[in-house]
Coordinates of C-alpha atoms in Angstrom, one line a residue:
M1 CA 1.7 1.8 -21.9
T2 CA 3.7 3.8 -24.4
V3 CA 1.8 4.7 -27.5
S4 CA 3.4 6.6 -30.4
T5 CA 2.5 10.2 -31.0
R6 CA 1.1 9.3 -34.4
A7 CA -1.1 6.7 -32.7
S8 CA -2.4 9.1 -30.2
E9 CA -3.2 11.6 -32.8
S10 CA -5.0 9.1 -35.0
I11 CA -7.3 7.6 -32.3
D12 CA -10.8 9.1 -32.4
A13 CA -10.8 12.0 -29.9
R14 CA -13.8 10.4 -28.1
C15 CA -11.4 7.6 -27.0
Y16 CA -9.1 10.1 -25.2
C17 CA -10.3 11.6 -22.0
G18 CA -7.3 11.6 -19.7
G19 CA -9.5 10.5 -16.8
N20 CA -9.8 7.2 -14.9
H21 CA -13.0 6.3 -16.8
L22 CA -14.4 6.0 -20.2
P23 CA -16.4 9.0 -21.4
Q24 CA -20.2 8.9 -21.1
D25 CA -20.6 7.9 -24.7
H26 CA -18.2 5.0 -24.2
W27 CA -20.1 3.8 -21.2
E28 CA -23.5 4.0 -23.0
F29 CA -22.1 2.0 -25.8
L30 CA -20.4 -0.6 -23.7
E31 CA -23.4 -1.1 -21.3
S32 CA -25.4 -2.2 -24.3
M33 CA -22.9 -4.9 -25.2
P34 CA -22.6 -8.5 -23.9
N35 CA -20.5 -9.2 -20.8
N36 CA -18.9 -12.2 -22.5
P37 CA -15.8 -11.0 -24.4
A38 CA -16.3 -13.4 -27.3
D39 CA -19.9 -12.2 -27.8
W40 CA -18.7 -8.6 -27.5
V41 CA -16.1 -8.9 -30.2
S42 CA -18.5 -10.9 -32.4
D43 CA -21.1 -8.2 -32.2
L44 CA -18.6 -5.4 -32.9
V45 CA -17.5 -7.2 -36.1
K46 CA -21.1 -7.8 -37.1
M47 CA -22.0 -4.2 -36.5
G48 CA -19.2 -3.1 -38.8
V49 CA -17.5 -1.1 -36.1
Y50 CA -14.1 -2.4 -37.3
T51 CA -14.2 -2.3 -41.1
S52 CA -12.4 -0.1 -43.6
D53 CA -11.8 2.6 -41.0
S54 CA -9.7 0.2 -38.9
L55 CA -7.7 -0.7 -42.0
D56 CA -7.1 3.0 -42.8
L57 CA -5.8 3.4 -39.3
A58 CA -3.5 0.5 -39.8
K59 CA -1.9 2.2 -42.7
T60 CA -0.8 5.2 -40.6
L61 CA 0.2 3.6 -37.4
T62 CA 3.6 2.3 -36.5
Q63 CA 3.8 -0.9 -34.5
V64 CA 3.2 -0.4 -30.8
D65 CA 5.6 -2.1 -28.5
M66 CA 3.5 -3.3 -25.6
R67 CA 4.1 -5.8 -22.9
E68 CA 0.9 -7.5 -21.8
A69 CA 1.5 -7.2 -18.1
L70 CA 2.2 -3.5 -18.3
L71 CA -0.8 -2.9 -20.5
L72 CA -3.1 -4.7 -18.1
K73 CA -1.7 -2.8 -15.2
N74 CA -2.4 0.5 -16.9
I75 CA -5.9 -0.4 -18.1
S76 CA -7.1 -2.1 -15.0
G77 CA -6.2 0.7 -12.6
G78 CA -6.0 -1.8 -9.8
N79 CA -9.5 -3.2 -10.6
P80 CA -9.2 -7.0 -10.7
A81 CA -12.5 -7.5 -12.6
R82 CA -11.5 -5.1 -15.3
E83 CA -8.1 -6.7 -15.6
Q84 CA -9.7 -10.2 -15.9
F85 CA -12.0 -8.9 -18.6
C86 CA -9.0 -7.6 -20.6
R87 CA -7.3 -10.9 -20.1
D88 CA -10.3 -12.6 -21.6
L89 CA -10.3 -10.3 -24.6
I90 CA -6.6 -11.0 -25.2
K91 CA -7.3 -14.7 -25.0
E92 CA -10.1 -14.4 -27.6
A93 CA -7.6 -12.8 -30.0
G94 CA -5.1 -15.6 -29.6
G95 CA -2.7 -13.3 -27.8
L96 CA -1.8 -9.7 -27.5
D97 CA 0.9 -9.8 -30.1
Q98 CA -1.5 -11.2 -32.7
A99 CA -4.1 -8.6 -31.9
M100 CA -1.8 -5.7 -32.0
A101 CA 0.0 -6.9 -35.2
A102 CA -3.3 -7.3 -37.0
A103 CA -4.5 -3.9 -36.0
F104 CA -1.4 -1.8 -36.1
G105 CA 1.4 -3.8 -37.7
V106 CA 3.2 -2.4 -40.7
N107 CA 1.9 -5.4 -42.8
A108 CA -1.6 -5.2 -41.5
V109 CA -3.2 -4.3 -44.9
E110 CA -1.3 -7.1 -46.7
F111 CA -2.3 -9.5 -44.0
F112 CA -5.9 -8.5 -44.3
G113 CA -5.9 -9.1 -48.0
N114 CA -4.5 -12.6 -47.4
T115 CA -7.2 -13.4 -44.9
I116 CA -9.9 -12.4 -47.4
R117 CA -8.5 -14.7 -50.0
N118 CA -8.3 -17.5 -47.4
G119 CA -11.9 -17.5 -46.6
D120 CA -14.6 -16.0 -44.3
F121 CA -13.3 -17.8 -41.1
S122 CA -9.9 -16.3 -41.2
R123 CA -11.3 -12.9 -42.1
R124 CA -13.5 -13.1 -39.0
E125 CA -10.4 -14.1 -36.9
F126 CA -8.5 -11.1 -38.3
L127 CA -11.4 -8.7 -37.5
K128 CA -11.6 -10.2 -34.1
R129 CA -8.0 -9.3 -33.4
V130 CA -8.4 -5.8 -34.8
A131 CA -11.5 -5.4 -32.5
V132 CA -9.6 -6.5 -29.5
A133 CA -6.7 -4.3 -30.2
G134 CA -8.9 -1.3 -30.8
A135 CA -10.8 -1.9 -27.6
L136 CA -7.6 -2.2 -25.5
V137 CA -6.2 0.9 -27.0
A138 CA -9.4 2.9 -26.3
M139 CA -9.5 1.6 -22.7
A140 CA -5.8 2.4 -22.2
S141 CA -6.2 5.9 -23.7
C142 CA -8.9 6.6 -21.1
S143 CA -6.6 5.4 -18.3
Q144 CA -3.7 7.7 -19.0
D145 CA -2.4 10.4 -21.3
A146 CA -1.5 8.4 -24.4
S147 CA 0.7 11.1 -25.7
Q148 CA 3.1 10.9 -22.7
S149 CA 6.4 9.1 -23.3
G150 CA 8.0 6.7 -20.9
G151 CA 6.6 3.9 -18.9
A152 CA 3.5 3.4 -16.9
D153 CA 2.4 6.4 -14.8
P154 CA 0.5 5.2 -11.7
A155 CA -0.9 8.6 -11.0
A156 CA -1.9 9.7 -14.6
E157 CA -5.6 9.5 -14.0
A158 CA -6.0 13.0 -12.5
E159 CA -9.2 14.6 -11.3
A160 CA -7.9 17.3 -9.0
P161 CA -10.6 18.9 -6.9
S162 CA -11.1 22.7 -7.3
N163 CA -12.3 23.6 -3.8
L164 CA -9.1 22.9 -1.8
E165 CA -8.5 25.3 1.1
K166 CA -4.8 24.7 0.9
T167 CA -2.6 23.1 -1.7
D168 CA 1.0 23.5 -0.4
L169 CA 1.4 21.0 2.4
Q170 CA 4.2 19.6 4.5
I171 CA 3.8 16.0 5.8
G172 CA 6.4 14.7 8.3
F173 CA 7.7 11.1 7.9
I174 CA 10.3 8.8 9.4
P175 CA 12.5 7.1 6.7
I176 CA 11.1 3.6 6.9
T177 CA 9.2 1.3 4.5
C178 CA 6.1 1.7 6.6
A179 CA 5.8 5.2 5.2
T180 CA 5.7 4.0 1.6
P181 CA 2.3 5.4 0.6
I182 CA 3.1 8.8 2.1
V183 CA 6.6 9.0 0.7
M184 CA 6.1 7.5 -2.8
S185 CA 3.1 9.8 -3.4
E186 CA 5.6 12.7 -3.9
P187 CA 7.9 11.2 -6.6
L188 CA 5.2 9.1 -8.3
G189 CA 2.7 12.0 -8.6
F190 CA -0.2 10.8 -6.4
Y191 CA -0.4 14.2 -4.5
E192 CA -0.2 16.1 -7.8
K193 CA -3.1 14.0 -9.1
Y194 CA -5.3 15.4 -6.5
G195 CA -4.2 19.1 -6.9
L196 CA -1.7 19.1 -4.1
N197 CA 1.8 20.3 -3.8
V198 CA 3.2 18.2 -1.0
S199 CA 6.7 18.2 0.5
V200 CA 7.4 15.2 2.6
V201 CA 9.7 16.2 5.5
K202 CA 12.1 13.7 6.9
M203 CA 12.0 13.7 10.7
P204 CA 14.7 12.3 13.0
N205 CA 12.4 10.4 15.4
W206 CA 8.8 9.9 16.6
A207 CA 9.2 12.4 19.5
A208 CA 10.0 15.1 16.9
V209 CA 6.9 14.1 14.8
R210 CA 4.8 14.4 17.9
D211 CA 6.3 17.7 19.0
S212 CA 6.1 19.2 15.5
A213 CA 2.5 18.2 15.3
I214 CA 1.6 19.9 18.5
A215 CA 3.5 23.0 17.5
G216 CA 1.6 23.2 14.2
E217 CA 4.8 22.9 12.2
L218 CA 3.4 20.2 9.9
D219 CA 0.1 19.9 8.1
A220 CA -0.2 16.1 8.5
Y221 CA 1.9 13.2 9.7
H222 CA 3.2 9.7 9.3
M223 CA 2.6 8.3 12.8
L224 CA 2.8 5.0 14.6
S225 CA -0.8 3.8 14.9
P226 CA -1.0 4.0 18.7
M227 CA 0.2 7.7 18.6
P228 CA -3.1 9.3 17.7
I229 CA -4.7 7.5 20.7
A230 CA -1.9 8.5 23.0
M231 CA -1.8 12.1 21.9
T232 CA -5.6 12.6 22.0
L233 CA -5.7 11.2 25.5
G234 CA -2.6 13.2 26.7
L235 CA -0.5 10.1 27.3
G236 CA 3.2 11.1 27.3
S237 CA 2.5 14.6 26.0
A238 CA 0.1 17.5 26.2
T239 CA -3.4 16.5 25.1
F240 CA -3.7 17.1 21.4
P241 CA -6.6 15.7 19.3
V242 CA -5.3 13.7 16.4
K243 CA -7.3 11.5 14.0
L244 CA -6.0 8.3 12.4
A245 CA -7.2 8.7 8.8
S246 CA -5.9 5.6 7.2
I247 CA -3.4 2.7 7.9
E248 CA -0.1 3.0 6.0
N249 CA 1.1 -0.5 6.3
I250 CA 0.3 -3.9 7.8
N251 CA 3.0 -6.3 8.9
G252 CA 6.4 -5.1 7.8
Q253 CA 8.4 -5.3 11.1
A254 CA 10.7 -7.9 12.6
I255 CA 12.5 -9.0 15.8
T256 CA 16.2 -8.8 14.9
V257 CA 18.8 -10.2 17.2
A258 CA 22.5 -9.4 17.3
I259 CA 24.5 -12.0 15.4
K260 CA 26.5 -12.9 18.5
H261 CA 23.4 -14.5 20.0
R262 CA 22.7 -16.7 16.9
D263 CA 23.1 -19.9 18.8
T264 CA 21.3 -19.0 22.0
V265 CA 18.0 -17.5 21.1
R266 CA 15.2 -19.9 20.2
G267 CA 12.1 -18.4 21.9
P268 CA 10.9 -15.5 24.1
A269 CA 12.4 -16.8 27.3
D270 CA 15.9 -16.6 25.8
F271 CA 15.7 -12.8 25.7
K272 CA 16.1 -12.5 29.5
G273 CA 18.6 -9.8 30.3
F274 CA 18.7 -8.3 26.8
R275 CA 18.8 -4.7 25.9
I276 CA 16.1 -4.3 23.3
G277 CA 15.3 -1.3 21.1
V278 CA 11.9 -0.1 20.0
P279 CA 11.1 3.0 18.0
F280 CA 8.8 4.7 20.6
P281 CA 6.9 3.8 23.7
F282 CA 3.5 4.3 22.0
S283 CA 4.2 1.9 19.1
M284 CA 3.0 -1.4 17.9
H285 CA 6.6 -2.5 18.2
N286 CA 6.7 -2.0 21.9
L287 CA 3.3 -3.6 22.4
L288 CA 4.0 -6.6 20.2
L289 CA 7.4 -7.1 21.8
R290 CA 5.8 -7.1 25.3
Y291 CA 3.1 -9.5 24.1
Y292 CA 5.8 -11.9 22.8
L293 CA 8.1 -11.7 25.8
A294 CA 5.3 -12.3 28.3
T295 CA 4.4 -15.6 26.6
G296 CA 7.9 -16.8 27.6
G297 CA 7.4 -15.9 31.2
L298 CA 9.3 -12.7 31.1
N299 CA 8.3 -9.4 32.7
P300 CA 9.1 -6.8 30.0
D301 CA 9.6 -4.2 32.7
T302 CA 12.1 -6.1 34.9
D303 CA 13.6 -9.0 33.0
V304 CA 14.8 -7.0 30.0
Q305 CA 15.6 -3.4 29.2
I306 CA 13.3 -1.9 26.6
F307 CA 14.2 1.6 25.5
P308 CA 13.3 3.9 22.5
V309 CA 15.8 4.1 19.6
P310 CA 15.2 6.2 16.5
P311 CA 15.0 3.6 13.7
P312 CA 17.8 5.2 11.6
D313 CA 20.1 4.8 14.6
S314 CA 19.2 1.2 15.4
V315 CA 21.7 -0.6 13.2
A316 CA 24.6 1.6 14.4
K317 CA 23.7 0.8 18.0
M318 CA 23.6 -2.9 17.3
T319 CA 27.0 -2.6 15.6
A320 CA 28.3 -0.8 18.7
D321 CA 27.0 -3.6 20.9
E322 CA 24.5 -1.3 22.6
L323 CA 21.6 -3.5 21.5
D324 CA 21.1 -7.2 21.9
A325 CA 17.9 -7.2 19.9
M326 CA 15.3 -4.8 18.5
L327 CA 11.8 -4.8 17.2
M328 CA 12.1 -2.2 14.5
P329 CA 10.3 -1.1 11.4
D330 CA 12.0 -2.1 8.1
P331 CA 14.2 -1.6 6.3
F332 CA 16.4 -1.6 9.4
N333 CA 15.9 -5.2 10.2
Q334 CA 17.0 -6.1 6.7
R335 CA 19.8 -3.5 6.9
A336 CA 21.2 -5.2 10.0
V337 CA 21.3 -8.4 7.9
F338 CA 22.9 -6.6 5.0
E339 CA 25.6 -5.2 7.3
G340 CA 26.2 -8.6 8.9
V341 CA 25.4 -7.4 12.5
G342 CA 22.1 -9.1 13.1
Y343 CA 19.7 -11.8 12.0
I344 CA 15.9 -11.9 11.7
H345 CA 14.5 -14.0 14.5
M346 CA 10.9 -13.5 13.7
L347 CA 8.7 -11.4 11.3
T348 CA 5.9 -9.6 13.2
K349 CA 3.6 -11.1 10.5
D350 CA 4.1 -14.4 12.4
L351 CA 3.0 -12.8 15.7
W352 CA -0.1 -11.2 14.1
D353 CA -0.7 -11.5 10.4
G354 CA -2.4 -8.3 9.2
H355 CA -1.5 -6.2 12.3
P356 CA -1.3 -2.4 11.8
C357 CA 1.9 -0.5 12.1
C358 CA 2.0 3.1 10.8
A359 CA -0.8 5.4 9.8
F360 CA -1.6 8.7 8.1
A361 CA -2.9 11.2 10.7
A362 CA -3.9 14.8 11.0
S363 CA -5.0 17.0 13.9
Q364 CA -8.7 17.8 14.5
P365 CA -8.1 21.6 14.3
W366 CA -6.3 21.2 10.9
I367 CA -9.1 19.0 9.6
D368 CA -11.7 21.5 10.7
E369 CA -9.9 24.3 8.9
N370 CA -9.1 22.3 5.7
P371 CA -11.8 19.6 5.3
N372 CA -11.5 19.4 1.5
T373 CA -7.8 19.4 1.5
F374 CA -7.8 16.7 4.2
R375 CA -10.1 14.5 2.1
A376 CA -7.9 15.0 -1.0
V377 CA -4.6 14.2 0.7
N378 CA -6.1 11.1 2.5
K379 CA -7.5 10.0 -0.9
A380 CA -4.2 10.4 -2.5
I381 CA -2.5 8.3 0.1
I382 CA -5.2 5.6 0.0
D383 CA -4.8 5.5 -3.8
A384 CA -1.0 5.1 -3.4
A385 CA -1.6 2.3 -0.8
G386 CA -3.7 0.4 -3.3
Y387 CA -0.9 0.8 -5.9
A388 CA 1.8 -0.2 -3.4
D389 CA -0.2 -3.3 -2.3
D390 CA 0.2 -4.8 -5.8
P391 CA 3.3 -7.0 -5.8
A392 CA 3.9 -6.1 -9.5
N393 CA 4.7 -2.5 -8.5
R394 CA 7.0 -3.2 -5.6
K395 CA 10.4 -3.0 -7.4
D396 CA 9.5 0.2 -9.1
I397 CA 8.4 1.7 -5.8
A398 CA 11.6 0.5 -4.2
A399 CA 13.6 2.4 -6.8
A400 CA 11.6 5.6 -6.0
L401 CA 12.1 5.3 -2.3
I402 CA 15.9 4.8 -2.0
D403 CA 16.9 8.4 -2.8
R404 CA 18.7 10.4 -0.2
Q405 CA 15.7 12.7 0.6
Y406 CA 13.5 9.6 1.2
L407 CA 14.8 6.4 2.8
N408 CA 18.4 6.7 1.7
Q409 CA 19.0 3.0 1.7
P410 CA 20.6 0.5 -0.7
L411 CA 18.2 -0.8 -3.3
P412 CA 18.7 -4.5 -2.5
V413 CA 17.7 -3.8 1.1
V414 CA 14.4 -2.0 0.2
E415 CA 13.6 -4.5 -2.5
A416 CA 14.1 -7.4 -0.1
V417 CA 11.5 -5.9 2.3
L418 CA 9.0 -4.9 -0.4
T419 CA 9.2 -8.1 -2.4
G420 CA 9.6 -10.5 0.5
E421 CA 12.5 -12.2 -1.1
F422 CA 15.2 -11.8 1.5
E423 CA 18.2 -13.3 3.5
D424 CA 17.5 -13.8 7.2
G425 CA 21.2 -13.5 8.3
L426 CA 21.5 -17.2 9.2
G427 CA 22.2 -18.4 5.6
N428 CA 18.6 -18.9 4.6
T429 CA 16.9 -17.3 1.6
L430 CA 13.2 -16.7 2.3
N431 CA 10.2 -15.8 0.2
V432 CA 7.4 -14.2 2.1
P433 CA 5.4 -12.0 -0.3
D434 CA 3.3 -10.5 2.4
R435 CA 6.2 -9.6 4.7
I436 CA 4.7 -6.1 4.3
G437 CA 1.3 -5.1 3.0
F438 CA -0.5 -1.8 2.3
D439 CA -4.1 -2.1 3.3
P440 CA -5.4 1.4 4.3
Y441 CA -8.5 0.2 6.1
P442 CA -8.4 1.3 9.8
W443 CA -10.2 -1.5 11.6
K444 CA -11.7 -0.3 14.8
S445 CA -10.6 -3.6 16.4
F446 CA -7.0 -2.3 15.8
A447 CA -7.8 0.7 18.1
K448 CA -9.3 -1.6 20.7
W449 CA -6.4 -4.0 20.8
I450 CA -3.9 -1.2 21.0
S451 CA -5.9 0.4 23.9
S452 CA -6.1 -3.0 25.7
Q453 CA -2.4 -3.4 25.6
M454 CA -1.6 0.1 26.8
V455 CA -3.9 -0.7 29.7
R456 CA -2.1 -4.1 30.3
W457 CA 1.3 -2.4 30.4
D458 CA 0.2 0.6 32.5
L459 CA 0.7 3.0 29.6
M460 CA -2.9 4.0 30.1
S461 CA -5.2 3.8 33.1
A462 CA -8.0 1.3 33.0
D463 CA -10.2 3.6 35.2
G464 CA -13.2 4.8 33.2
I465 CA -11.8 3.7 29.8
D466 CA -14.3 3.4 27.0
Y467 CA -12.8 1.2 24.3
D468 CA -15.7 1.8 21.9
Q469 CA -15.5 5.6 22.3
I470 CA -11.7 5.6 21.6
A471 CA -12.1 3.6 18.5
Q472 CA -15.1 5.6 17.3
D473 CA -13.6 9.1 17.9
I474 CA -10.0 8.5 16.7
F475 CA -10.1 6.0 13.9
L476 CA -11.8 7.4 10.8
T477 CA -12.9 4.1 9.5
D478 CA -16.1 5.3 7.7
L479 CA -14.2 8.0 5.8
A480 CA -11.5 5.6 4.7
A481 CA -14.1 3.1 3.4
E482 CA -15.8 5.9 1.5
L483 CA -12.6 7.0 -0.2
Q484 CA -11.6 3.4 -0.9
T485 CA -15.0 2.9 -2.6
E486 CA -14.6 6.0 -4.7
L487 CA -11.2 4.7 -5.9
G488 CA -12.6 1.3 -6.9
Q489 CA -11.1 -0.5 -4.0
T490 CA -13.2 -2.9 -1.9
P491 CA -13.2 -2.0 1.8
P492 CA -14.7 -4.4 4.3
S493 CA -18.4 -3.9 5.2
E494 CA -17.7 -4.3 8.9
A495 CA -15.9 -1.9 11.2
E496 CA -14.2 -4.4 13.4
R497 CA -13.3 -8.1 13.4
S498 CA -11.9 -10.8 15.7
E499 CA -8.1 -10.6 15.5
S500 CA -6.0 -13.8 15.5
L501 CA -2.6 -13.6 17.1
M502 CA 0.1 -16.2 17.6
F503 CA -0.9 -17.0 21.1
D504 CA -4.5 -16.0 21.4
S505 CA -7.5 -14.3 19.7
F506 CA -8.8 -10.9 20.4
D507 CA -12.6 -10.3 20.7
P508 CA -13.1 -6.5 20.2
S509 CA -16.5 -6.7 21.9
D510 CA -14.8 -7.3 25.3
P511 CA -11.2 -5.9 25.5
A512 CA -11.3 -5.8 29.3
S513 CA -11.8 -9.6 29.5
Y514 CA -9.0 -10.1 27.0
V515 CA -6.5 -8.2 29.2
A516 CA -7.7 -10.1 32.3
T517 CA -7.2 -13.4 30.5
Q518 CA -3.7 -12.4 29.3
I519 CA -2.6 -11.5 32.9
E520 CA -4.1 -14.7 34.3
E521 CA -2.4 -16.9 31.7
F522 CA 1.0 -15.2 31.5
G523 CA 1.3 -13.4 34.8
Q524 CA 1.7 -10.0 33.4

């Protein structure tokens, strides 16, 4: 919301706190009021809260140009209950325009005089609108700095902790939409909100992220969700303890096929003989691709060639006819469509709706040295994830991500991924709003499914494996839930759940039986 300087100066100082809450005196007042907006407004009028003082205010204020959706977004702070309450208030007033015009319009005093002459009913209606407008302005003032110019500031509610061990941080990322909460937190101010000065460092590939983490060159990392498990257990690298702090994105990947195969690929069996790129061996992309191919009777280790390709190189390799297909993070699936070299065969959402992809992670030694900083940066990213998960914010986020230092992609490509309104490369325009989501909760069932598939495909030994211990030690589910609660988000009350995939269901209480059933049914 943009409020004029004159307006911000005239509002009672008690209404302006700059935090993400009303001041204590506001809460004490509000808690004594009815929950029903109509009763609330009626009581305010009866109590004389909005009388001549409100009219004096109307004399000095210029008209505020507000759009209802923007106002609600600012006031609610992502809290659906608070947003609905404000919607009810606006409805009581007969609309936002009427409420604001009555309270702050240049003709408010003249209108008030007319309402008095027209009778008590219209006077009450006028005061109702003034009351609603005043309440909305007070709530909005407590949600952000009303004196700032410009549009909505998603990170304006700042309560930076004062006990941070370190404030200047470097977080490595791969330029993909999966990294949205980590990357957007720099330009949109979420790190600054928590007292942090973070530089996000673009990395060329996942091996570089892993090696920089082990070498101590980064403070924290954007990682594929299987990587903390692999690194902690010493799979593919030296053993290095890494914690998965929160999930960056769910869904958000696709199987993309070179356009030359558009008439030949209908299902998993049709991929036989293909050269297929994935971003890293220890990735959801590799595990989901193998899961899909096996259901078509293919052995992923002998019937196709699967090899790691850095996501930024994937479209160029498909253009050069070095890839027949790929299961990549976006925006590179959409970029292949944009360039006319590939088409989207399947969104991974259709393989497993709600599956994890990337994560925010940090090493155990770094967490031990910087516990308060770790908590602050994790909270900033979870906060950003909540903001990014709101479809209303996706276009603004896309605009922030496309810069050269971040994703360096055309805006239509990133918007197509984040909004779910996209071309599939076969002449179809699709609308899949949850093509990508940003739910930060790290279900422990995610860790168990990942571990089960690494066992299935001999990426990890089954001897002595303790699925429960892996999930408990590496996925910081309890901490993520605690931070979500502090932010007003609503995390699940359970740590794990049954996962429903396209071809089966995963029971996290018995991963070993799940793997045995897969091998029995599909032969691999």
